[in-house]
Short mmCIF file of C-alpha atoms in Angstrom, two decimals:
data_model
loop_
_atom_site.label_atom_id
_atom_site.label_comp_id
_atom_site.label_asym_id
_atom_site.label_seq_id
_atom_site.Cartn_x
_atom_site.Cartn_y
_atom_site.Cartn_z
CA UNK V 313 -49.22 -101.75 -43.11
CA UNK V 314 -49.80 -98.44 -41.24
CA UNK V 315 -52.07 -96.10 -42.91
CA UNK V 316 -50.32 -93.00 -44.32
CA UNK V 317 -51.39 -89.76 -42.71
CA UNK V 318 -52.94 -87.18 -45.05
CA UNK V 319 -50.65 -84.13 -45.37
CA UNK V 320 -51.99 -81.17 -43.38
CA UNK V 321 -53.30 -78.38 -45.62
CA UNK V 322 -52.09 -74.92 -46.33
CA UNK V 323 -54.85 -72.38 -45.86
CA UNK V 324 -54.39 -69.22 -48.22
CA UNK V 325 -55.52 -65.62 -47.91
CA UNK V 326 -57.01 -66.10 -44.33
CA UNK V 327 -57.93 -63.11 -42.34
CA UNK V 328 -57.22 -63.16 -38.55
CA UNK V 329 -60.38 -62.13 -36.77
CA UNK V 330 -59.92 -62.16 -33.00
CA UNK V 331 -57.64 -62.94 -30.01
CA UNK V 332 -57.99 -66.19 -28.23
CA UNK V 333 -56.60 -67.62 -24.91
CA UNK V 334 -52.92 -68.19 -24.20
CA UNK V 335 -51.87 -65.21 -26.42
CA UNK V 336 -53.08 -66.92 -29.74
CA UNK V 337 -55.32 -65.33 -32.35
CA UNK V 338 -58.30 -66.88 -34.21
CA UNK V 339 -59.28 -67.31 -37.79
CA UNK V 340 -62.39 -69.09 -39.08
CA UNK V 341 -62.24 -71.38 -42.09
CA UNK V 342 -65.40 -73.30 -43.26
CA UNK V 343 -67.03 -72.96 -39.77
CA UNK V 344 -63.92 -74.32 -38.14
CA UNK V 345 -61.85 -72.25 -35.61
CA UNK V 346 -58.09 -72.00 -36.35
CA UNK V 347 -55.84 -70.94 -33.52
CA UNK V 348 -52.66 -69.12 -34.69
CA UNK V 349 -49.73 -67.84 -32.50
CA UNK V 350 -48.08 -64.41 -33.12
CA UNK V 351 -50.73 -63.10 -35.50
CA UNK V 352 -52.93 -59.95 -34.95
CA UNK V 353 -56.55 -59.45 -35.88
CA UNK V 354 -56.61 -57.80 -39.25
CA UNK V 355 -53.58 -59.75 -40.55
CA UNK V 356 -54.11 -61.57 -43.92
CA UNK V 357 -52.01 -64.57 -44.04
CA UNK V 358 -51.26 -68.05 -45.50
CA UNK V 359 -51.30 -70.72 -42.83
CA UNK V 360 -49.70 -74.08 -42.51
CA UNK V 361 -51.96 -76.35 -40.46
CA UNK V 362 -50.02 -78.26 -37.79
CA UNK V 363 -52.79 -79.99 -36.00
CA UNK V 364 -56.40 -80.81 -37.02
CA UNK V 365 -59.28 -81.96 -34.87
CA UNK V 366 -63.01 -82.30 -35.56
CA UNK V 367 -63.86 -78.79 -34.26
CA UNK V 368 -60.63 -76.79 -34.54
CA UNK V 369 -57.18 -76.56 -36.12
CA UNK V 370 -53.93 -75.17 -34.90
CA UNK V 371 -51.71 -73.40 -37.55
CA UNK V 372 -48.69 -71.16 -38.04
CA UNK V 373 -48.23 -68.26 -40.37
CA UNK V 374 -46.00 -69.00 -43.33
CA UNK V 375 -46.72 -65.70 -45.24
CA UNK V 376 -48.13 -62.36 -44.57
CA UNK V 377 -50.15 -60.77 -47.40
CA UNK V 378 -51.25 -57.77 -45.39
CA UNK V 379 -50.39 -56.63 -41.91
CA UNK V 380 -53.09 -55.49 -39.47
CA UNK V 381 -53.43 -51.77 -38.89
CA UNK V 382 -53.38 -52.27 -35.16
CA UNK V 383 -49.95 -54.17 -35.27
CA UNK V 384 -47.03 -52.49 -33.78
CA UNK V 385 -43.21 -53.22 -34.00
CA UNK V 386 -41.88 -55.51 -31.29
CA UNK V 387 -39.06 -53.96 -29.27
CA UNK V 388 -37.28 -57.25 -28.16
CA UNK V 389 -34.76 -59.06 -30.45
CA UNK V 390 -36.05 -62.35 -28.99
CA UNK V 391 -39.75 -61.77 -29.87
CA UNK V 392 -41.29 -64.72 -31.58
CA UNK V 393 -38.68 -67.31 -30.34
CA UNK V 394 -38.88 -66.67 -26.53
CA UNK V 395 -42.38 -67.41 -25.55
CA UNK V 396 -42.62 -64.81 -22.73
CA UNK V 397 -44.15 -61.70 -24.33
CA UNK V 398 -46.64 -63.02 -26.83
CA UNK V 399 -48.42 -59.62 -27.39
CA UNK V 400 -45.39 -57.30 -28.07
CA UNK V 401 -46.77 -56.82 -31.56
CA UNK V 402 -50.02 -55.47 -30.16
CA UNK V 403 -50.34 -51.80 -28.97
CA UNK V 404 -50.80 -51.73 -25.15
CA UNK V 405 -54.15 -50.01 -25.38
CA UNK V 406 -55.34 -52.90 -27.46
CA UNK V 407 -53.93 -55.44 -25.06
CA UNK V 408 -55.85 -53.75 -22.23
CA UNK V 409 -59.08 -53.96 -24.33
CA UNK V 410 -58.65 -57.66 -24.97
CA UNK V 411 -57.82 -58.39 -21.27
CA UNK V 412 -61.02 -56.60 -20.29
CA UNK V 413 -62.90 -58.67 -22.76
CA UNK V 414 -61.23 -61.87 -21.58
CA UNK V 415 -62.37 -61.20 -17.92
CA UNK V 416 -65.87 -60.38 -19.16
CA UNK V 417 -66.17 -63.46 -21.41
CA UNK V 418 -64.87 -66.00 -18.74
CA UNK V 419 -67.01 -64.64 -15.95
CA UNK V 420 -70.09 -64.78 -18.22
CA UNK V 421 -69.44 -68.05 -20.04
CA UNK V 422 -68.08 -70.04 -17.18
CA UNK V 423 -69.75 -68.38 -14.24
CA UNK V 424 -73.12 -68.05 -15.68
CA UNK V 425 -74.13 -65.73 -12.79
CA UNK V 426 -75.57 -62.25 -12.59
CA UNK V 427 -72.80 -59.65 -12.91
CA UNK V 428 -72.56 -55.89 -12.41
CA UNK V 429 -70.97 -53.46 -14.91
CA UNK V 430 -67.25 -54.01 -14.92
CA UNK V 431 -64.88 -51.32 -13.88
CA UNK V 432 -62.42 -50.28 -16.63
CA UNK V 433 -59.11 -52.41 -16.34
CA UNK V 434 -56.21 -50.74 -14.38
CA UNK V 435 -53.23 -50.63 -16.90
CA UNK V 436 -49.71 -51.13 -15.60
CA UNK V 437 -47.71 -48.17 -14.45
CA UNK V 438 -44.83 -49.63 -16.48
CA UNK V 439 -44.87 -51.58 -19.68
CA UNK V 440 -41.17 -52.37 -19.74
CA UNK V 441 -38.82 -53.29 -16.78
CA UNK V 442 -41.85 -53.90 -14.61
CA UNK V 443 -40.92 -57.24 -13.07
CA UNK V 444 -38.93 -57.66 -9.81
CA UNK V 445 -38.04 -61.30 -10.45
CA UNK V 446 -36.66 -63.38 -13.33
CA UNK V 447 -35.56 -67.03 -13.36
CA UNK V 448 -32.89 -68.11 -16.05
CA UNK V 449 -32.14 -71.68 -16.99
CA UNK V 450 -28.58 -72.80 -17.79
CA UNK V 451 -27.97 -75.58 -20.28
CA UNK V 452 -25.07 -77.17 -22.11
CA UNK V 453 -26.94 -76.77 -25.38
CA UNK V 454 -28.48 -73.67 -26.77
CA UNK V 455 -31.69 -73.56 -28.71
CA UNK V 456 -31.26 -72.90 -32.47
CA UNK V 457 -33.85 -71.41 -34.94
CA UNK V 458 -34.44 -73.15 -38.19
CA UNK V 459 -32.29 -70.64 -39.98
CA UNK V 460 -29.44 -71.18 -37.58
CA UNK V 461 -29.57 -74.86 -37.92
CA UNK V 462 -28.93 -74.32 -41.69
CA UNK V 463 -25.75 -72.28 -40.94
CA UNK V 464 -22.94 -74.67 -41.26
CA UNK V 465 -20.40 -72.20 -39.85
CA UNK V 466 -22.24 -71.93 -36.67
CA UNK V 467 -21.06 -74.08 -33.69
CA UNK V 468 -24.18 -75.95 -32.76
CA UNK V 469 -23.62 -77.40 -29.15
CA UNK V 470 -22.68 -74.21 -27.16
CA UNK V 471 -23.86 -73.49 -23.62
CA UNK V 472 -26.55 -70.89 -22.88
CA UNK V 473 -28.28 -68.96 -20.09
CA UNK V 474 -31.76 -67.82 -20.80
CA UNK V 475 -35.26 -69.20 -21.09
CA UNK V 476 -36.59 -72.64 -21.70
CA UNK V 477 -38.40 -73.20 -24.99
CA UNK V 478 -41.63 -75.00 -25.18
CA UNK V 479 -41.06 -78.40 -26.71
CA UNK V 480 -37.38 -78.57 -26.12
CA UNK V 481 -36.83 -79.24 -22.46
CA UNK V 482 -33.19 -79.80 -22.69
CA UNK V 483 -32.20 -76.61 -24.55
CA UNK V 484 -32.08 -72.99 -23.55
CA UNK V 485 -32.65 -69.89 -25.64
CA UNK V 486 -29.75 -67.61 -24.92
CA UNK V 487 -30.93 -64.22 -23.79
CA UNK V 488 -28.73 -61.24 -24.46
CA UNK V 489 -31.29 -58.59 -23.38
CA UNK V 490 -34.54 -58.95 -21.66
CA UNK V 491 -36.74 -55.94 -21.29
CA UNK V 492 -38.86 -57.22 -18.35
CA UNK V 493 -36.51 -56.11 -15.59
CA UNK V 494 -34.06 -53.37 -14.77
CA UNK V 495 -30.97 -53.75 -17.04
CA UNK V 496 -28.73 -54.87 -14.20
CA UNK V 497 -30.12 -58.33 -14.42
CA UNK V 498 -28.97 -58.48 -18.16
CA UNK V 499 -25.45 -57.45 -16.91
CA UNK V 500 -25.33 -60.04 -14.15
CA UNK V 501 -26.51 -62.89 -16.47
CA UNK V 502 -24.24 -62.17 -19.25
CA UNK V 503 -21.20 -61.67 -16.91
CA UNK V 504 -22.03 -65.09 -15.42
CA UNK V 505 -22.11 -66.63 -18.72
CA UNK V 506 -18.95 -65.14 -19.97
CA UNK V 507 -17.05 -66.03 -16.90
CA UNK V 508 -18.31 -69.59 -16.92
CA UNK V 509 -17.24 -70.02 -20.53
CA UNK V 510 -13.91 -68.36 -20.22
CA UNK V 511 -13.01 -70.56 -17.10
CA UNK V 512 -14.41 -73.80 -18.56
CA UNK V 513 -17.32 -74.25 -16.15
CA UNK V 514 -19.70 -76.88 -17.17
CA UNK V 515 -23.41 -76.10 -17.91
CA UNK V 516 -26.16 -78.30 -16.76
CA UNK V 517 -27.19 -81.27 -19.05
CA UNK V 518 -30.90 -81.79 -18.51
CA UNK V 519 -30.92 -85.23 -20.03
CA UNK V 520 -27.86 -86.67 -18.27
CA UNK V 521 -28.35 -84.65 -15.09
CA UNK V 522 -24.77 -83.49 -14.89
CA UNK V 523 -23.09 -80.15 -15.05
CA UNK V 524 -22.26 -77.27 -12.68
CA UNK V 525 -24.22 -74.20 -13.61
CA UNK V 526 -27.86 -74.99 -13.34
CA UNK V 527 -30.12 -71.93 -12.78
CA UNK V 528 -29.99 -68.22 -11.83
CA UNK V 529 -32.71 -66.26 -10.11
CA UNK V 530 -32.59 -62.41 -9.92
CA UNK V 531 -34.79 -60.37 -7.71
CA UNK V 532 -34.80 -56.61 -6.89
CA UNK V 533 -37.17 -54.42 -4.89
CA UNK V 534 -38.46 -50.78 -4.64
CA UNK V 535 -35.92 -50.26 -1.74
CA UNK V 536 -33.11 -50.60 -4.27
CA UNK V 537 -31.90 -54.00 -3.10
CA UNK V 538 -30.86 -56.92 -5.28
CA UNK V 539 -30.91 -60.71 -4.61
CA UNK V 540 -29.21 -63.22 -6.85
CA UNK V 541 -29.45 -66.88 -6.35
CA UNK V 542 -27.09 -69.39 -8.19
CA UNK V 543 -28.18 -72.93 -8.38
CA UNK V 544 -25.39 -75.37 -8.89
CA UNK V 545 -25.12 -79.21 -9.25
CA UNK V 546 -21.86 -80.53 -7.83
CA UNK V 547 -20.71 -83.91 -9.07
CA UNK V 548 -18.35 -86.75 -7.88
CA UNK V 549 -15.31 -84.72 -8.93
CA UNK V 550 -16.38 -81.62 -7.06
CA UNK V 551 -17.28 -78.28 -8.40
CA UNK V 552 -17.82 -76.37 -5.23
CA UNK V 553 -14.58 -74.38 -5.51
CA UNK V 554 -15.31 -73.45 -9.06
CA UNK V 555 -18.79 -72.37 -7.98
CA UNK V 556 -17.38 -70.23 -5.02
CA UNK V 557 -14.91 -68.60 -7.39
CA UNK V 558 -17.76 -67.59 -9.78
CA UNK V 559 -19.78 -66.15 -6.88
CA UNK V 560 -16.72 -64.21 -5.79
CA UNK V 561 -16.35 -62.75 -9.20
CA UNK V 562 -19.96 -61.81 -9.42
CA UNK V 563 -19.78 -60.19 -5.88
CA UNK V 564 -16.75 -58.15 -6.88
CA UNK V 565 -18.25 -57.16 -10.19
CA UNK V 566 -21.63 -56.10 -8.86
CA UNK V 567 -21.50 -54.54 -5.36
CA UNK V 568 -25.19 -53.50 -5.84
CA UNK V 569 -26.12 -57.20 -4.98
CA UNK V 570 -27.04 -57.05 -1.35
CA UNK V 571 -28.10 -60.73 -1.16
CA UNK V 572 -25.98 -63.28 -3.03
CA UNK V 573 -27.17 -66.84 -2.36
CA UNK V 574 -26.38 -70.24 -3.67
CA UNK V 575 -27.40 -74.03 -3.37
CA UNK V 576 -26.39 -77.44 -4.55
CA UNK V 577 -29.45 -79.13 -6.13
CA UNK V 578 -29.08 -82.77 -6.82
CA UNK V 579 -32.74 -83.29 -7.69
CA UNK V 580 -34.13 -83.78 -11.24
CA UNK V 581 -36.01 -80.40 -11.15
CA UNK V 582 -35.04 -76.85 -10.39
CA UNK V 583 -37.58 -76.10 -7.67
CA UNK V 584 -35.88 -74.74 -4.55
CA UNK V 585 -38.73 -74.94 -1.87
CA UNK V 586 -37.15 -77.95 -0.29
CA UNK V 587 -33.53 -76.99 -0.64
CA UNK V 588 -31.02 -75.51 1.71
CA UNK V 589 -29.98 -72.10 0.48
CA UNK V 590 -26.76 -70.64 1.61
CA UNK V 591 -25.51 -66.99 1.97
CA UNK V 592 -22.34 -66.14 0.09
CA UNK V 593 -22.63 -62.30 0.59
CA UNK V 594 -24.96 -60.05 2.47
CA UNK V 595 -28.32 -61.02 4.02
CA UNK V 596 -30.55 -63.98 3.21
CA UNK V 597 -33.34 -61.58 2.25
CA UNK V 598 -34.26 -58.18 0.75
CA UNK V 599 -37.05 -55.76 1.73
CA UNK V 600 -39.91 -54.58 -0.43
CA UNK V 601 -41.67 -51.33 0.15
CA UNK V 602 -45.39 -50.57 -0.12
CA UNK V 603 -46.90 -47.33 1.29
CA UNK V 604 -45.23 -47.01 4.77
CA UNK V 605 -44.78 -50.82 5.11
CA UNK V 606 -41.60 -53.00 4.66
CA UNK V 607 -41.92 -56.60 3.63
CA UNK V 608 -39.14 -59.19 4.05
CA UNK V 609 -38.72 -61.29 0.79
CA UNK V 610 -36.48 -64.44 1.14
CA UNK V 611 -35.47 -66.76 -1.72
CA UNK V 612 -38.50 -68.89 -1.23
CA UNK V 613 -40.97 -66.10 -0.76
CA UNK V 614 -43.75 -65.39 -2.98
CA UNK V 615 -44.21 -61.61 -3.82
CA UNK V 616 -46.19 -60.18 -6.72
CA UNK V 617 -43.62 -59.68 -9.51
CA UNK V 618 -44.91 -56.32 -10.64
CA UNK V 619 -44.14 -54.18 -7.47
CA UNK V 620 -45.90 -50.95 -8.52
CA UNK V 621 -48.99 -52.71 -9.96
CA UNK V 622 -49.13 -54.89 -6.85
CA UNK V 623 -49.91 -51.74 -4.78
CA UNK V 624 -52.86 -50.87 -6.99
CA UNK V 625 -54.13 -54.40 -6.89
CA UNK V 626 -53.97 -54.62 -3.12
CA UNK V 627 -55.45 -51.01 -2.84
CA UNK V 628 -58.55 -52.32 -4.73
CA UNK V 629 -58.73 -55.33 -2.47
CA UNK V 630 -58.55 -52.99 0.59
CA UNK V 631 -61.21 -50.66 -0.85
CA UNK V 632 -63.59 -53.64 -1.58
CA UNK V 633 -63.06 -55.00 1.96
CA UNK V 634 -64.45 -51.62 3.23
CA UNK V 635 -62.89 -52.08 6.73
CA UNK V 636 -63.91 -49.72 9.66
CA UNK V 637 -61.52 -51.02 12.25
CA UNK V 638 -64.02 -53.50 13.91
CA UNK V 639 -63.81 -56.44 11.50
CA UNK V 640 -62.13 -59.83 11.89
CA UNK V 641 -60.53 -60.61 8.46
CA UNK V 642 -59.34 -63.86 7.09
CA UNK V 643 -56.60 -63.67 4.46
CA UNK V 644 -56.42 -66.93 2.63
CA UNK V 645 -53.31 -67.88 0.54
CA UNK V 646 -51.58 -65.03 2.44
CA UNK V 647 -48.01 -65.72 1.16
CA UNK V 648 -45.58 -63.53 3.09
CA UNK V 649 -48.55 -61.77 4.53
CA UNK V 650 -48.56 -58.72 2.17
CA UNK V 651 -52.24 -58.22 1.95
CA UNK V 652 -52.83 -59.15 5.65
CA UNK V 653 -50.31 -56.61 6.74
CA UNK V 654 -51.52 -54.08 4.21
CA UNK V 655 -55.17 -54.15 5.52
CA UNK V 656 -54.29 -54.75 9.27
CA UNK V 657 -54.31 -51.12 10.32
CA UNK V 658 -57.96 -50.85 9.24
CA UNK V 659 -59.15 -54.12 10.80
CA UNK V 660 -59.57 -55.33 14.36
CA UNK V 661 -57.65 -58.60 13.65
CA UNK V 662 -56.34 -60.45 10.57
CA UNK V 663 -55.85 -64.22 10.39
CA UNK V 664 -53.61 -65.32 7.58
CA UNK V 665 -53.18 -68.87 6.15
CA UNK V 666 -50.52 -70.07 3.71
CA UNK V 667 -49.21 -73.47 2.50
CA UNK V 668 -45.48 -72.60 2.60
CA UNK V 669 -44.02 -72.52 6.19
CA UNK V 670 -41.00 -70.22 5.22
CA UNK V 671 -43.53 -67.67 3.83
CA UNK V 672 -45.57 -67.74 7.09
CA UNK V 673 -42.34 -67.03 9.10
CA UNK V 674 -41.72 -64.09 6.72
CA UNK V 675 -45.36 -62.91 7.29
CA UNK V 676 -44.76 -62.85 11.05
CA UNK V 677 -41.51 -61.06 10.78
CA UNK V 678 -43.29 -58.46 8.41
CA UNK V 679 -45.83 -57.75 11.12
CA UNK V 680 -43.09 -57.31 13.65
CA UNK V 681 -40.98 -55.09 11.47
CA UNK V 682 -44.01 -52.81 10.87
CA UNK V 683 -45.18 -52.75 14.42
CA UNK V 684 -48.32 -54.60 13.60
CA UNK V 685 -49.69 -56.54 16.48
CA UNK V 686 -53.34 -57.60 15.33
CA UNK V 687 -52.27 -60.44 12.91
CA UNK V 688 -52.04 -64.26 13.35
CA UNK V 689 -50.55 -66.56 10.75
CA UNK V 690 -50.90 -70.36 10.16
CA UNK V 691 -48.97 -72.68 7.76
CA UNK V 692 -50.50 -75.73 6.10
CA UNK V 693 -52.73 -76.87 3.40
CA UNK V 694 -55.72 -74.55 3.13
CA UNK V 695 -58.45 -77.27 2.95
CA UNK V 696 -56.86 -78.92 6.10
CA UNK V 697 -56.50 -75.80 8.23
CA UNK V 698 -59.53 -73.72 7.16
CA UNK V 699 -62.21 -75.95 8.89
CA UNK V 700 -65.28 -75.31 10.92
CA UNK V 701 -63.23 -76.07 14.01
CA UNK V 702 -60.59 -73.48 13.14
CA UNK V 703 -63.27 -70.93 12.73
CA UNK V 704 -64.92 -71.83 16.13
CA UNK V 705 -61.54 -71.36 17.71
CA UNK V 706 -60.45 -68.06 16.01
CA UNK V 707 -63.79 -66.49 15.36
CA UNK V 708 -66.24 -66.15 12.56
CA UNK V 709 -64.74 -63.62 10.03
CA UNK V 710 -66.68 -60.50 8.95
CA UNK V 711 -64.57 -60.28 5.71
CA UNK V 712 -62.62 -62.95 3.86
CA UNK V 713 -59.89 -62.01 1.37
CA UNK V 714 -58.70 -64.86 -0.81
CA UNK V 715 -55.91 -64.85 -3.38
CA UNK V 716 -55.48 -68.52 -4.52
CA UNK V 717 -53.09 -69.95 -7.10
CA UNK V 718 -54.11 -70.30 -10.73
CA UNK V 719 -56.09 -73.51 -9.93
CA UNK V 720 -58.48 -71.62 -7.85
CA UNK V 721 -59.84 -72.79 -4.51
CA UNK V 722 -60.57 -76.40 -3.43
CA UNK V 723 -64.24 -77.18 -3.08
CA UNK V 724 -63.73 -77.99 0.61
CA UNK V 725 -62.44 -74.42 1.10
CA UNK V 726 -65.47 -72.90 -0.62
CA UNK V 727 -67.84 -74.92 1.52
CA UNK V 728 -66.05 -73.71 4.64
CA UNK V 729 -66.33 -70.18 3.43
CA UNK V 730 -69.97 -70.62 2.86
CA UNK V 731 -70.41 -72.06 6.36
CA UNK V 732 -68.38 -69.18 7.86
CA UNK V 733 -70.72 -66.85 6.02
CA UNK V 734 -68.73 -63.57 6.16
CA UNK V 735 -70.60 -60.35 5.16
CA UNK V 736 -68.09 -59.65 2.40
CA UNK V 737 -65.63 -61.75 0.30
CA UNK V 738 -62.78 -60.15 -1.71
CA UNK V 739 -61.53 -62.56 -4.37
CA UNK V 740 -58.19 -61.72 -6.08
CA UNK V 741 -57.40 -63.94 -8.95
CA UNK V 742 -54.69 -64.56 -11.43
CA UNK V 743 -56.84 -66.83 -13.49
CA UNK V 744 -60.45 -65.43 -14.34
CA UNK V 745 -61.50 -68.86 -15.59
CA UNK V 746 -61.07 -70.72 -12.21
CA UNK V 747 -62.41 -67.56 -10.45
CA UNK V 748 -65.54 -67.71 -12.59
CA UNK V 749 -65.87 -71.46 -11.60
CA UNK V 750 -65.56 -70.60 -7.90
CA UNK V 751 -67.92 -67.62 -8.11
CA UNK V 752 -70.63 -70.01 -9.50
CA UNK V 753 -70.23 -72.13 -6.42
CA UNK V 754 -70.41 -69.14 -4.06
CA UNK V 755 -73.48 -67.84 -5.85
CA UNK V 756 -75.77 -69.80 -3.67
CA UNK V 757 -75.12 -67.26 -0.97
CA UNK V 758 -73.30 -64.29 -2.53
CA UNK V 759 -73.83 -61.82 -5.38
CA UNK V 760 -71.09 -60.23 -7.28
CA UNK V 761 -71.11 -56.56 -6.40
CA UNK V 762 -67.93 -55.24 -8.17
CA UNK V 763 -65.48 -56.40 -10.71
CA UNK V 764 -62.06 -54.75 -11.39
CA UNK V 765 -59.55 -56.23 -13.71
CA UNK V 766 -55.85 -55.24 -13.09
CA UNK V 767 -53.03 -55.75 -15.67
CA UNK V 768 -49.90 -57.11 -13.98
CA UNK V 769 -48.13 -58.45 -16.96
CA UNK V 770 -47.98 -56.16 -20.09
CA UNK V 771 -47.37 -57.92 -23.37
CA UNK V 772 -48.73 -61.23 -22.12
CA UNK V 773 -52.35 -62.47 -22.19
CA UNK V 774 -52.47 -62.86 -18.37
CA UNK V 775 -54.66 -60.66 -16.26
CA UNK V 776 -55.57 -60.35 -12.62
CA UNK V 777 -59.09 -59.69 -11.44
CA UNK V 778 -60.58 -58.58 -8.19
CA UNK V 779 -64.17 -59.34 -7.38
CA UNK V 780 -66.22 -58.19 -4.39
CA UNK V 781 -68.98 -60.53 -3.30
CA UNK V 782 -71.71 -59.47 -0.83
CA UNK V 783 -74.38 -61.70 0.92
CA UNK V 784 -77.57 -62.04 -0.93
#
């Protein structure tokens, strides 16, 4: 017979003491760490343990005895269900303090290298409606809370447009109002849902891989332009005419949309990097503005999702690069060439490298649009392109600016950087943990001279960090 598992305990009158990674908080019980979502340091709570290991437990709050003095009222009706803004109950100044501490702890604990005094974190210009891109899933089944499941009058299997919920891949939390982006995105999303329901359009079934309406991406820019991408899934009986009718309705209802795009995705996932994207109305791109520069942003382009804060982030990178006009700069993971073009006027030449070919084409166009003629761009895997032979052909860089994905840099890339031996390295990171790991590898030749945390994502635990390294 299988052994019966012991019931997991309830912990009573526990005081939450600190923040942890991934937006969770910490309590300590009998020398064991307990990770708790949605709580705030200073809360006194009862906890139901959901997972128990030798050195830690995971638990959820089942009762509040006392609320923390630093707690604030969340402004979004979906807080606590949607996992997107895990720190809405934390005042923004406290969020910044914790993000500064997070960068400090990770660089010290993981990097284990000599560090200078950190600059104070740069808070976001906006704390609401700061994003320029949102991605909404569509599903034939909505997510229901425990209370909704108990409501016998509620129709359970209704379609929804909104966000995926962790642990329920085939269900979508319907979003009425999201505060992360200009309200027009709420109007577009809700209109699309209402039209689809009223006209009997099918919503995607993630288990059966059938259904017409699959995904909606909304982007806007500082230039006032809007891009909307509808992802459909046609089946054997058709669906294209219904899709085109929906697009026409959205185009008529929202003349603000300057780029209305669509695609038929027959894959098992929603990624669009390998898909053909068609224009229904307008252009296949929008333009983003930064200082006196224009940047072309296509449906597959990466652009920092907090436009105003991106300017401050790149300004720090440019300051740390300390260009005089005589330097050869390598911009690694250049994306659509935003940083490369942003610093080009103060450099002799900038070489940008990026994995996505479409992004590199946009980078080249961005240089042309802005009259910049001292940039070169190359597409391919960083570890395959950035080699000693590449550097021998294009020149040894004086400055390297690197802005890798969350996983950080491949060891081969780091070794090539060390062999290239630039005078300065500016490392922009969206993950201080992997940045700390890479800094430790670079420590053999470089010392950290400046550290500047930048908050790009208010109400989340995510933080960007810019580090200047100089030769020892």
